[in-house]
C-alpha cells in the first residue's frame, strides 16, 4: 500500500539512469544496473538508498534492509532513513519490528503520511484493529487526498463485516488512486462480498492490468476461472503468481485443485504438501486434501482431513461419502456405516449411498442388513435383484475375511453350491484378498486347495506364481506362470506376470517378446506397454521405448517409476530437452521417494543440468544424512553450478560419512577442483601433489591440472602438464588447454598448429574446432574461422552460439550470409546476451537496420551490464542514429567497464571525434 516517492527525496543528484528506470517502473532493470555499478566501482550512501528503493519495488525486503543498513554505515542519517527501513521490514512480514523502527523517531513532515500508513499496515497485519484505524485516520487527516489512508480504512471495515462502510471508503480511495492496483483489488473483494460477482471480476481484471504481478488479484481470478471450469485460463493467472512467488501457498492450493480436477492426484498431493499452512487451517483445502489422500490410498490423512470437514460442515455429502469409503478401505465397516447413517435417515437416499452402506453392512458381519439394502437399491434400478447380488457369497467371504474371521470367510465359500466355476471364482477371490493383505501363509493354503481341487485350471498356477513373485522367488514364479499359460495360452494376466518375472531376472529380450505378443491381442493394456518400455530401455533401445512409455503415460500419468523410466529413455534416444524436463517433473512428483530422487538427480547431472539436479539431490541427502554417496552427488551438482563453498562442505561430509564412504583419492580430486574453480590457486596447487591421476573422476576434465596452472599464471608448468598428459592420452580438453596456454604465452602460431593437428585426427570434435575458430578470429583470420564453424555445422552438433560466431566471422569478411545466420541464432535463443549482441551488430553493420539493432543491443546490455563489448556496439548504434550525446556517454561506459576490451581502441577514436 505504501508509496516510496518521498523515501529517497534527499538524494537526487546522481545515478540518473537508475532513477529514470524507476520512474518508468522498470524496477528489476534498475536493480540489475545498480548491482553492476556496485561490482565495478565504490558506492556511497545515496547509491544504497536508491538500491533499497528499487529492491522494495520488486518486493525484495531482505535485500532492501541490507542496503539501508549499508547506507547507514556509510553515513546516511538514521532518522532520515527510518521510514524506508520500516517499509523494508513490513515487506518481510516483520510487523512488530516495522513499528519499532519508526517509534520515537522525529519523522520529517513530508514523510509523516507514509509513516502513518506503514504503522496502519503493520497494526492491521497484527490485528491491532483499534490502533490501525487510528493510524489510517491520522494519515487521512495529514493528507486528505491520500488514497492509502482510505484504502486502509476500507480494509478494516471489510474485515469487521461493515461492507457498506467499506464500500464508501473504497470509493474515496478510488477517487484519489483509481490507478492503484490494490485499490482495484480491494474494491473487487468488497463487490464479491456484496454479491456483485461480475463487478468483482471486472475489478480484479483491472487490478491485474495495472500491475500484472498483483498476487492476490491473480489468485482471485484463478479461483473464478476454476469455478467456471476454465482450468487453462486459471493456470495462466497462477503462472503470474509463481513468477513472483514460486511457493505462494494459496496458489499451490489452487494448482492442486486443478490437478485433482483432472485426476492427477499425485501432482495434487505434492502441491498440497507444499501448502501445509493453508491445508491445516482452510476448510476447502482440508476437503480437497482429504479427497486426494483417499484417491492415493493415504487413508490416515484422508480420515484426519475429512473428519475436520464434517465437524464443521456435517451436511457435506461428498465429504461424508469419501470418509465412509476411507473407513471401508481401512477395514472399519462399522465406522463406515455409522458415517453413512445420517444420509440413510433423511429419506430417499441416493443409490450410491445405499450401495456403500450395503457393502459396509456386509463387511461388518450384518448380512441381513446388507441384503435389505441391496434389495432397496434394486427397487430403483433396471437391474434385477439377482444381478445386483450376484457373487454375494464372494462379498460375504471378503467381508468376513477383512474383519479377521478367516475361517468364516472360508466356510462361506465352501458351503456355497458347488460347481467348478464357482469354486475357481470364489477361491480366487479369497486367495487374492490374502495376497493383497500380505497373508502369504493363508494364501498358500488357499492356492494349494485350488491346485488340488482344480489341477487343470490356469488360475491356481497364476496365483501361485504371484505368491512366489511377492516372496522374491522369481525363478519359481516364472515356472508357475509358464504352467498357467500351458493350460490357457490366452491368459494375458499370466503372460504379463511372466514378463514381470523375466524383467526381475534380467531376461529382457524374452520379456520384450512376451509383451509384444500380448499387445497384439490386448493393444490397450497400459501396464504391458509400460513394462515393454522398461524391457526395451534395459536393452538401450531408447527410441522404441519412448513410444510405449508415451502410450502408457496417457493412461497412467502419475506412475512415478514409469515416468523415471521415460526420462531415461528420452535421454538414450537423444531427446535431451524433453529428457531434462521429464526428469525435473518426475523429481517433483517423487519428492518422498529417495531412490527416484537419486536417479533423476544423477540423470540431470549426466545431462549437464546441475542447477536442476541440485534440488532432488539435496532432498536425497535429507533422507540419507549419513551416506557418503549422497553427499558426493550433491557436492558434484553444487560444484557444477560454481557454488564452491557448498560443494566443499558436501565433499568433506562425504569423506567423514558413516555409510557408503567414498574413496579418499576421489574426494581429493573433487576438493582440488573446488579450490581451482573458486580461484584459490595456492590451496589447489598445494594439494596437487597428493592427486592420484588414475583416480580422477570421469566428470572432471582431463585438463584440470593444466587449466589450474594456466589460471594461476604458471604457463610453463601448465604447458608441461598438458604435454605429459597428452603423452598418455590425447583428449579434446587437453589439446584445447595446451593451445590456450601456448596462445596466452605469446606462441599463437604454435597454438594454432597444435589444434589443427588435433582436428585432422578428430574432425568431428566440436570443442577443438570452436577453440580453433576463436584463435583464428583473434589472429585476424575470419576466413579461417568460418571454415571451423562451418565444419561444426556440417557435423550436425551446432547450437545457437556456433551459428552466431559464424555470423560474426562472415560479417568481418563482408559476406551477406551473416544476416540469415544471425537471425537464425536469434530465433533459437532470443534472450541470450551473446546472441543478442551479435544479432544487433549484424543488423546494424550488414543490414543498416538501426532500430532492430538498438532493440537487441539494449536488451543485451540489460542482460549482461558488465560486458564492455556489448555497450560499445550500442554506442555505435546511437551514433548511427545521430544521437551523439547518448553515443558518447555509452562509449565512455564501455571503456570504464573494461579499458582493454577487443575494440577499445576504436571506442577511444570515436570518443575523440565526438568530443
Short mmCIF file of C-alpha atoms in Angstrom, two decimals, residues 328-773:
data_model
loop_
_atom_site.label_atom_id
_atom_site.label_comp_id
_atom_site.label_asym_id
_atom_site.label_seq_id
_atom_site.Cartn_x
_atom_site.Cartn_y
_atom_site.Cartn_z
CA UNK A 328 -14.03 -49.29 4.31
CA UNK A 329 -10.52 -49.23 2.89
CA UNK A 330 -9.18 -49.29 6.46
CA UNK A 331 -11.35 -52.36 7.25
CA UNK A 332 -13.55 -50.33 9.63
CA UNK A 333 -17.01 -51.14 8.25
CA UNK A 334 -18.84 -50.20 11.46
CA UNK A 335 -17.39 -46.68 11.29
CA UNK A 336 -18.27 -46.51 7.58
CA UNK A 337 -21.89 -47.45 8.28
CA UNK A 338 -22.09 -45.01 11.21
CA UNK A 339 -20.79 -42.23 8.93
CA UNK A 340 -23.39 -43.03 6.25
CA UNK A 341 -26.33 -43.43 8.69
CA UNK A 342 -27.37 -39.73 8.60
CA UNK A 343 -27.69 -39.94 4.81
CA UNK A 344 -29.83 -43.09 5.06
CA UNK A 345 -32.13 -41.49 7.64
CA UNK A 346 -33.08 -38.46 5.54
CA UNK A 347 -35.36 -40.45 3.22
CA UNK A 348 -34.86 -41.34 -0.44
CA UNK A 349 -31.07 -41.65 -0.19
CA UNK A 350 -29.08 -41.72 -3.42
CA UNK A 351 -28.26 -45.14 -4.90
CA UNK A 352 -24.53 -44.60 -4.32
CA UNK A 353 -25.20 -44.08 -0.60
CA UNK A 354 -27.29 -47.28 -0.42
CA UNK A 355 -24.67 -49.30 -2.28
CA UNK A 356 -21.87 -48.17 0.00
CA UNK A 357 -23.98 -48.75 3.12
CA UNK A 358 -24.79 -52.27 1.87
CA UNK A 359 -21.09 -53.02 1.39
CA UNK A 360 -20.36 -51.63 4.87
CA UNK A 361 -23.11 -53.79 6.42
CA UNK A 362 -21.81 -56.92 4.71
CA UNK A 363 -18.24 -56.17 5.82
CA UNK A 364 -19.45 -55.51 9.36
CA UNK A 365 -20.91 -59.02 9.59
CA UNK A 366 -24.54 -57.93 9.18
CA UNK A 367 -25.59 -59.80 6.01
CA UNK A 368 -29.32 -59.35 6.71
CA UNK A 369 -28.98 -55.57 6.66
CA UNK A 370 -26.78 -55.87 3.60
CA UNK A 371 -29.43 -57.93 1.78
CA UNK A 372 -32.08 -55.42 2.79
CA UNK A 373 -30.07 -52.53 1.35
CA UNK A 374 -29.22 -54.38 -1.86
CA UNK A 375 -32.93 -55.08 -2.38
CA UNK A 376 -33.74 -51.43 -1.69
CA UNK A 377 -31.18 -50.50 -4.30
CA UNK A 378 -32.64 -52.97 -6.79
CA UNK A 379 -36.09 -51.40 -6.46
CA UNK A 380 -34.73 -48.22 -8.10
CA UNK A 381 -32.58 -49.90 -10.75
CA UNK A 382 -33.26 -51.60 -14.08
CA UNK A 383 -31.08 -54.49 -12.91
CA UNK A 384 -32.76 -57.46 -11.30
CA UNK A 385 -32.06 -58.26 -7.67
CA UNK A 386 -30.29 -61.44 -8.76
CA UNK A 387 -27.89 -59.45 -10.91
CA UNK A 388 -27.27 -56.99 -8.13
CA UNK A 389 -26.45 -59.61 -5.54
CA UNK A 390 -24.53 -61.85 -7.96
CA UNK A 391 -21.41 -63.12 -6.24
CA UNK A 392 -22.87 -62.43 -2.81
CA UNK A 393 -21.01 -65.37 -1.31
CA UNK A 394 -17.75 -63.83 -2.51
CA UNK A 395 -18.72 -60.48 -0.99
CA UNK A 396 -19.68 -62.10 2.28
CA UNK A 397 -16.44 -64.10 2.38
CA UNK A 398 -14.45 -61.00 1.61
CA UNK A 399 -16.24 -59.01 4.30
CA UNK A 400 -15.65 -61.67 6.93
CA UNK A 401 -12.03 -62.04 5.90
CA UNK A 402 -11.49 -58.27 6.22
CA UNK A 403 -12.98 -58.33 9.70
CA UNK A 404 -10.44 -61.01 10.66
CA UNK A 405 -12.79 -64.02 10.60
CA UNK A 406 -10.78 -66.11 8.10
CA UNK A 407 -12.46 -69.40 8.99
CA UNK A 408 -15.94 -67.96 8.47
CA UNK A 409 -14.80 -66.48 5.17
CA UNK A 410 -13.50 -69.85 4.01
CA UNK A 411 -16.73 -71.59 5.11
CA UNK A 412 -18.84 -69.03 3.24
CA UNK A 413 -17.24 -70.23 0.05
CA UNK A 414 -17.15 -73.94 0.88
CA UNK A 415 -20.87 -74.03 1.78
CA UNK A 416 -21.86 -72.27 -1.46
CA UNK A 417 -23.50 -74.58 -4.08
CA UNK A 418 -20.60 -76.39 -5.74
CA UNK A 419 -19.60 -76.03 -9.39
CA UNK A 420 -16.12 -75.82 -10.91
CA UNK A 421 -16.72 -72.24 -11.98
CA UNK A 422 -17.95 -71.25 -8.54
CA UNK A 423 -15.01 -72.95 -6.83
CA UNK A 424 -12.47 -71.26 -9.06
CA UNK A 425 -14.08 -67.86 -8.74
CA UNK A 426 -14.72 -67.90 -5.01
CA UNK A 427 -11.38 -69.43 -4.02
CA UNK A 428 -9.71 -66.95 -6.33
CA UNK A 429 -11.44 -64.08 -4.55
CA UNK A 430 -10.30 -65.32 -1.15
CA UNK A 431 -6.76 -66.06 -2.30
CA UNK A 432 -6.50 -62.66 -3.95
CA UNK A 433 -7.58 -60.98 -0.73
CA UNK A 434 -4.98 -62.91 1.22
CA UNK A 435 -2.24 -61.95 -1.22
CA UNK A 436 -3.26 -58.31 -1.13
CA UNK A 437 -3.23 -58.20 2.67
CA UNK A 438 0.15 -59.95 2.91
CA UNK A 439 -1.21 -63.14 4.47
CA UNK A 440 1.12 -65.37 2.48
CA UNK A 441 0.60 -68.48 4.65
CA UNK A 442 -3.16 -68.25 4.27
CA UNK A 443 -2.80 -67.56 0.54
CA UNK A 444 -0.59 -70.65 0.16
CA UNK A 445 -3.26 -72.86 1.82
CA UNK A 446 -5.98 -71.43 -0.44
CA UNK A 447 -3.84 -71.79 -3.60
CA UNK A 448 -2.88 -75.37 -2.72
CA UNK A 449 -6.57 -76.21 -2.32
CA UNK A 450 -7.24 -74.73 -5.75
CA UNK A 451 -4.40 -76.73 -7.33
CA UNK A 452 -5.58 -79.95 -5.62
CA UNK A 453 -9.26 -79.47 -6.50
CA UNK A 454 -8.77 -77.94 -9.94
CA UNK A 455 -5.39 -79.04 -11.29
CA UNK A 456 -6.31 -78.25 -14.88
CA UNK A 457 -7.32 -74.63 -14.26
CA UNK A 458 -4.75 -71.91 -15.02
CA UNK A 459 -5.91 -69.57 -12.23
CA UNK A 460 -4.25 -71.52 -9.42
CA UNK A 461 -0.87 -71.56 -11.14
CA UNK A 462 -1.03 -67.85 -11.88
CA UNK A 463 -1.83 -67.15 -8.23
CA UNK A 464 0.99 -69.44 -7.10
CA UNK A 465 3.35 -67.51 -9.37
CA UNK A 466 2.09 -64.24 -7.88
CA UNK A 467 2.76 -65.55 -4.36
CA UNK A 468 6.27 -66.66 -5.33
CA UNK A 469 6.94 -63.32 -7.04
CA UNK A 470 5.89 -61.40 -3.95
CA UNK A 471 8.23 -63.56 -1.88
CA UNK A 472 11.12 -62.72 -4.26
CA UNK A 473 11.28 -66.25 -5.71
CA UNK A 474 11.43 -65.07 -9.32
CA UNK A 475 12.70 -68.29 -10.97
CA UNK A 476 9.95 -70.35 -9.31
CA UNK A 477 7.40 -67.68 -10.21
CA UNK A 478 8.47 -67.81 -13.85
CA UNK A 479 7.88 -71.56 -13.94
CA UNK A 480 4.42 -71.18 -12.33
CA UNK A 481 3.38 -68.56 -14.87
CA UNK A 482 4.52 -70.91 -17.65
CA UNK A 483 2.32 -73.64 -16.14
CA UNK A 484 -0.64 -71.27 -16.18
CA UNK A 485 -0.02 -70.31 -19.82
CA UNK A 486 0.34 -74.01 -20.80
CA UNK A 487 -3.22 -74.52 -19.53
CA UNK A 488 -4.58 -71.35 -21.15
CA UNK A 489 -2.39 -69.76 -23.80
CA UNK A 490 -4.72 -66.72 -23.98
CA UNK A 491 -4.39 -65.99 -20.25
CA UNK A 492 -3.00 -62.49 -20.70
CA UNK A 493 -2.65 -61.74 -16.96
CA UNK A 494 -0.31 -64.73 -16.63
CA UNK A 495 1.60 -63.64 -19.75
CA UNK A 496 2.08 -60.18 -18.29
CA UNK A 497 3.12 -61.64 -14.94
CA UNK A 498 5.63 -63.90 -16.72
CA UNK A 499 7.17 -60.82 -18.30
CA UNK A 500 7.40 -59.21 -14.85
CA UNK A 501 9.41 -62.17 -13.58
CA UNK A 502 11.64 -62.04 -16.67
CA UNK A 503 12.37 -58.38 -16.00
CA UNK A 504 13.41 -59.23 -12.44
CA UNK A 505 15.68 -61.98 -13.81
CA UNK A 506 17.14 -59.56 -16.40
CA UNK A 507 15.79 -61.66 -19.25
CA UNK A 508 14.93 -58.52 -21.18
CA UNK A 509 14.73 -59.94 -24.69
CA UNK A 510 12.31 -62.67 -23.54
CA UNK A 511 10.17 -60.09 -21.71
CA UNK A 512 10.15 -57.92 -24.84
CA UNK A 513 8.89 -60.79 -26.99
CA UNK A 514 6.21 -61.85 -24.49
CA UNK A 515 4.88 -58.32 -24.12
CA UNK A 516 4.81 -57.62 -27.85
CA UNK A 517 2.83 -60.84 -28.34
CA UNK A 518 0.48 -59.84 -25.53
CA UNK A 519 -0.16 -56.40 -27.04
CA UNK A 520 -1.27 -57.98 -30.32
CA UNK A 521 -4.34 -59.33 -28.52
CA UNK A 522 -4.55 -56.66 -25.80
CA UNK A 523 -3.50 -53.43 -27.60
CA UNK A 524 -4.87 -51.13 -24.88
CA UNK A 525 -3.05 -52.74 -21.91
CA UNK A 526 -1.20 -49.72 -20.48
CA UNK A 527 0.67 -51.76 -17.85
CA UNK A 528 2.03 -54.06 -20.54
CA UNK A 529 3.18 -51.05 -22.53
CA UNK A 530 4.98 -49.61 -19.50
CA UNK A 531 6.69 -52.96 -18.89
CA UNK A 532 7.66 -53.27 -22.55
CA UNK A 533 9.13 -49.76 -22.38
CA UNK A 534 11.27 -50.86 -19.43
CA UNK A 535 12.39 -54.06 -21.21
CA UNK A 536 13.46 -52.00 -24.23
CA UNK A 537 15.13 -49.40 -22.00
CA UNK A 538 17.25 -52.07 -20.31
CA UNK A 539 18.44 -53.09 -23.79
CA UNK A 540 19.36 -49.46 -24.65
CA UNK A 541 16.56 -49.28 -27.24
CA UNK A 542 15.63 -45.80 -26.15
CA UNK A 543 13.75 -44.56 -29.19
CA UNK A 544 11.42 -47.56 -29.32
CA UNK A 545 10.93 -47.46 -25.54
CA UNK A 546 9.82 -43.82 -25.71
CA UNK A 547 6.87 -44.76 -27.95
CA UNK A 548 5.49 -47.33 -25.49
CA UNK A 549 6.06 -45.12 -22.44
CA UNK A 550 4.16 -42.24 -24.06
CA UNK A 551 1.18 -44.50 -24.77
CA UNK A 552 1.21 -45.83 -21.18
CA UNK A 553 1.53 -42.36 -19.65
CA UNK A 554 -1.70 -41.24 -21.31
CA UNK A 555 -3.49 -43.84 -19.19
CA UNK A 556 -1.29 -43.77 -16.06
CA UNK A 557 0.03 -40.19 -15.83
CA UNK A 558 1.05 -40.43 -12.16
CA UNK A 559 3.14 -43.63 -12.16
CA UNK A 560 6.41 -42.13 -10.98
CA UNK A 561 8.57 -45.25 -11.58
CA UNK A 562 7.41 -45.30 -15.18
CA UNK A 563 7.95 -41.55 -15.56
CA UNK A 564 11.54 -42.05 -14.38
CA UNK A 565 12.00 -44.81 -16.97
CA UNK A 566 10.55 -42.48 -19.59
CA UNK A 567 13.08 -39.77 -18.71
CA UNK A 568 15.93 -42.30 -19.07
CA UNK A 569 14.55 -43.47 -22.41
CA UNK A 570 14.32 -39.91 -23.72
CA UNK A 571 17.97 -39.35 -22.79
CA UNK A 572 19.10 -42.54 -24.55
CA UNK A 573 17.01 -41.58 -27.60
CA UNK A 574 18.84 -38.26 -27.83
CA UNK A 575 15.77 -36.18 -26.97
CA UNK A 576 17.76 -34.19 -24.45
CA UNK A 577 15.42 -31.23 -23.90
CA UNK A 578 12.44 -33.49 -23.25
CA UNK A 579 14.55 -35.74 -21.03
CA UNK A 580 15.58 -32.78 -18.90
CA UNK A 581 12.02 -31.55 -18.48
CA UNK A 582 10.70 -35.06 -17.73
CA UNK A 583 13.43 -35.70 -15.15
CA UNK A 584 12.65 -32.37 -13.48
CA UNK A 585 8.91 -33.10 -13.34
CA UNK A 586 9.47 -36.65 -12.08
CA UNK A 587 11.75 -35.41 -9.30
CA UNK A 588 8.94 -33.10 -8.14
CA UNK A 589 6.37 -35.90 -8.18
CA UNK A 590 8.77 -38.26 -6.40
CA UNK A 591 9.66 -35.82 -3.63
CA UNK A 592 9.14 -38.53 -0.99
CA UNK A 593 10.86 -41.35 -2.91
CA UNK A 594 14.61 -41.23 -2.15
CA UNK A 595 15.67 -43.71 -4.83
CA UNK A 596 13.83 -41.86 -7.59
CA UNK A 597 15.25 -38.55 -6.34
CA UNK A 598 18.74 -40.01 -6.61
CA UNK A 599 18.04 -41.48 -10.04
CA UNK A 600 16.64 -38.29 -11.52
CA UNK A 601 19.36 -36.17 -9.91
CA UNK A 602 22.07 -38.33 -11.49
CA UNK A 603 20.34 -38.22 -14.87
CA UNK A 604 20.16 -34.44 -14.73
CA UNK A 605 23.86 -34.31 -13.83
CA UNK A 606 24.65 -36.50 -16.83
CA UNK A 607 22.65 -34.10 -18.99
CA UNK A 608 24.71 -31.15 -17.68
CA UNK A 609 21.77 -29.73 -15.74
CA UNK A 610 23.36 -29.27 -12.33
CA UNK A 611 21.12 -26.31 -11.48
CA UNK A 612 18.05 -28.56 -11.72
CA UNK A 613 19.79 -31.64 -10.32
CA UNK A 614 20.76 -29.94 -7.07
CA UNK A 615 17.18 -29.90 -5.74
CA UNK A 616 16.42 -33.65 -5.91
CA UNK A 617 19.96 -34.48 -4.78
CA UNK A 618 19.72 -32.15 -1.78
CA UNK A 619 16.44 -33.82 -0.85
CA UNK A 620 18.12 -37.21 -1.26
CA UNK A 621 20.77 -36.06 1.22
CA UNK A 622 17.98 -35.11 3.65
CA UNK A 623 16.76 -38.71 3.50
CA UNK A 624 20.34 -40.06 3.85
CA UNK A 625 22.31 -37.62 6.04
CA UNK A 626 24.95 -40.22 6.98
CA UNK A 627 25.51 -41.52 3.46
CA UNK A 628 28.79 -40.54 1.76
CA UNK A 629 27.49 -41.31 -1.73
CA UNK A 630 24.56 -38.92 -1.21
CA UNK A 631 26.88 -36.08 -0.17
CA UNK A 632 29.21 -36.79 -3.11
CA UNK A 633 26.39 -36.48 -5.64
CA UNK A 634 25.14 -33.29 -4.01
CA UNK A 635 28.67 -31.87 -4.00
CA UNK A 636 29.10 -32.65 -7.71
CA UNK A 637 25.92 -30.73 -8.53
CA UNK A 638 26.97 -27.73 -6.42
CA UNK A 639 30.46 -27.79 -7.99
CA UNK A 640 28.97 -27.75 -11.50
CA UNK A 641 26.92 -24.71 -10.50
CA UNK A 642 30.02 -22.88 -9.27
CA UNK A 643 28.87 -22.98 -5.63
CA UNK A 644 32.29 -23.83 -4.29
CA UNK A 645 31.68 -23.35 -0.57
CA UNK A 646 28.65 -25.63 -0.53
CA UNK A 647 30.44 -28.19 -2.71
CA UNK A 648 33.43 -28.28 -0.36
CA UNK A 649 31.18 -28.84 2.65
CA UNK A 650 29.44 -31.71 0.85
CA UNK A 651 32.69 -33.40 -0.17
CA UNK A 652 34.08 -33.11 3.36
CA UNK A 653 30.87 -34.59 4.75
CA UNK A 654 31.19 -37.43 2.24
CA UNK A 655 34.74 -38.10 3.43
CA UNK A 656 33.58 -38.24 7.06
CA UNK A 657 30.34 -40.15 6.46
CA UNK A 658 29.46 -43.28 8.41
CA UNK A 659 27.96 -45.15 5.45
CA UNK A 660 28.93 -45.56 1.77
CA UNK A 661 32.12 -43.60 2.34
CA UNK A 662 33.83 -42.72 -0.98
CA UNK A 663 37.48 -43.41 -1.79
CA UNK A 664 39.78 -40.73 -0.33
CA UNK A 665 41.62 -40.40 -3.65
CA UNK A 666 38.34 -39.50 -5.38
CA UNK A 667 37.42 -36.95 -2.72
CA UNK A 668 40.89 -35.38 -3.06
CA UNK A 669 40.23 -34.71 -6.74
CA UNK A 670 36.92 -33.01 -6.03
CA UNK A 671 38.41 -30.86 -3.26
CA UNK A 672 41.21 -29.87 -5.65
CA UNK A 673 38.57 -28.93 -8.25
CA UNK A 674 36.69 -26.82 -5.68
CA UNK A 675 39.81 -24.76 -4.93
CA UNK A 676 40.71 -24.50 -8.62
CA UNK A 677 37.24 -23.40 -9.77
CA UNK A 678 36.89 -20.85 -6.97
CA UNK A 679 40.27 -19.21 -7.78
CA UNK A 680 42.04 -20.43 -4.66
CA UNK A 681 45.06 -21.45 -6.68
CA UNK A 682 47.52 -21.51 -3.77
CA UNK A 683 45.40 -24.06 -1.92
CA UNK A 684 44.75 -26.01 -5.13
CA UNK A 685 48.42 -26.22 -6.08
CA UNK A 686 49.31 -27.23 -2.53
CA UNK A 687 47.04 -30.26 -2.84
CA UNK A 688 48.04 -31.11 -6.41
CA UNK A 689 50.93 -33.35 -5.36
CA UNK A 690 48.50 -35.61 -3.48
CA UNK A 691 46.39 -36.36 -6.55
CA UNK A 692 46.30 -39.90 -7.94
CA UNK A 693 45.98 -39.47 -11.72
CA UNK A 694 44.33 -42.87 -12.06
CA UNK A 695 41.62 -41.88 -9.55
CA UNK A 696 40.38 -38.80 -11.45
CA UNK A 697 36.53 -38.91 -11.59
CA UNK A 698 35.04 -39.07 -15.07
CA UNK A 699 33.13 -35.82 -14.62
CA UNK A 700 36.33 -33.82 -14.02
CA UNK A 701 38.15 -32.77 -17.16
CA UNK A 702 41.44 -34.46 -18.01
CA UNK A 703 42.89 -30.97 -18.45
CA UNK A 704 42.05 -29.83 -14.91
CA UNK A 705 45.64 -29.70 -13.63
CA UNK A 706 46.89 -27.81 -16.68
CA UNK A 707 43.88 -25.48 -16.62
CA UNK A 708 44.56 -24.67 -12.96
CA UNK A 709 48.22 -23.87 -13.65
CA UNK A 710 47.19 -21.67 -16.60
CA UNK A 711 44.73 -19.69 -14.47
CA UNK A 712 47.38 -19.34 -11.78
CA UNK A 713 49.67 -17.73 -14.37
CA UNK A 714 52.22 -20.57 -14.31
CA UNK A 715 52.15 -21.07 -18.07
CA UNK A 716 55.38 -23.03 -18.49
CA UNK A 717 54.29 -25.56 -15.89
CA UNK A 718 50.84 -25.70 -17.46
CA UNK A 719 52.30 -26.44 -20.91
CA UNK A 720 54.46 -29.19 -19.44
CA UNK A 721 51.45 -30.67 -17.57
CA UNK A 722 49.35 -30.73 -20.76
CA UNK A 723 52.17 -32.34 -22.75
CA UNK A 724 52.77 -35.01 -20.10
CA UNK A 725 49.06 -35.85 -20.00
CA UNK A 726 48.81 -35.93 -23.81
CA UNK A 727 51.70 -38.39 -23.90
CA UNK A 728 49.41 -40.80 -22.01
CA UNK A 729 46.11 -39.94 -23.72
CA UNK A 730 45.17 -37.26 -26.22
CA UNK A 731 41.80 -35.67 -25.45
CA UNK A 732 39.96 -32.61 -26.70
CA UNK A 733 40.22 -30.88 -23.32
CA UNK A 734 43.97 -31.42 -23.15
CA UNK A 735 44.57 -30.24 -26.72
CA UNK A 736 42.46 -27.10 -26.27
CA UNK A 737 44.09 -26.40 -22.91
CA UNK A 738 47.59 -26.74 -24.35
CA UNK A 739 46.75 -24.48 -27.28
CA UNK A 740 45.21 -21.85 -24.97
CA UNK A 741 48.30 -21.87 -22.73
CA UNK A 742 50.59 -21.51 -25.76
CA UNK A 743 48.49 -18.61 -27.12
CA UNK A 744 48.49 -16.87 -23.75
CA UNK A 745 52.29 -17.22 -23.55
CA UNK A 746 52.64 -15.48 -26.93
CA UNK A 747 53.00 -18.62 -29.07
CA UNK A 748 49.78 -18.21 -31.08
CA UNK A 749 51.10 -19.82 -34.27
CA UNK A 750 52.24 -22.91 -32.41
CA UNK A 751 48.89 -23.00 -30.61
CA UNK A 752 47.03 -22.93 -33.91
CA UNK A 753 49.23 -25.68 -35.31
CA UNK A 754 48.58 -27.89 -32.28
CA UNK A 755 44.83 -27.57 -32.69
CA UNK A 756 45.00 -28.04 -36.45
CA UNK A 757 46.89 -31.31 -35.91
CA UNK A 758 44.25 -32.44 -33.43
CA UNK A 759 41.24 -31.68 -35.66
CA UNK A 760 42.86 -33.52 -38.55
CA UNK A 761 42.68 -36.66 -36.41
CA UNK A 762 39.38 -35.80 -34.68
CA UNK A 763 37.49 -33.92 -37.36
CA UNK A 764 34.18 -34.12 -35.51
CA UNK A 765 35.40 -32.59 -32.26
CA UNK A 766 33.23 -29.53 -31.65
CA UNK A 767 35.21 -28.26 -28.66
CA UNK A 768 38.51 -28.14 -30.57
CA UNK A 769 37.03 -26.58 -33.69
CA UNK A 770 35.30 -23.85 -31.67
CA UNK A 771 38.56 -23.06 -29.87
CA UNK A 772 40.47 -23.02 -33.17
CA UNK A 773 37.86 -20.74 -34.73
#
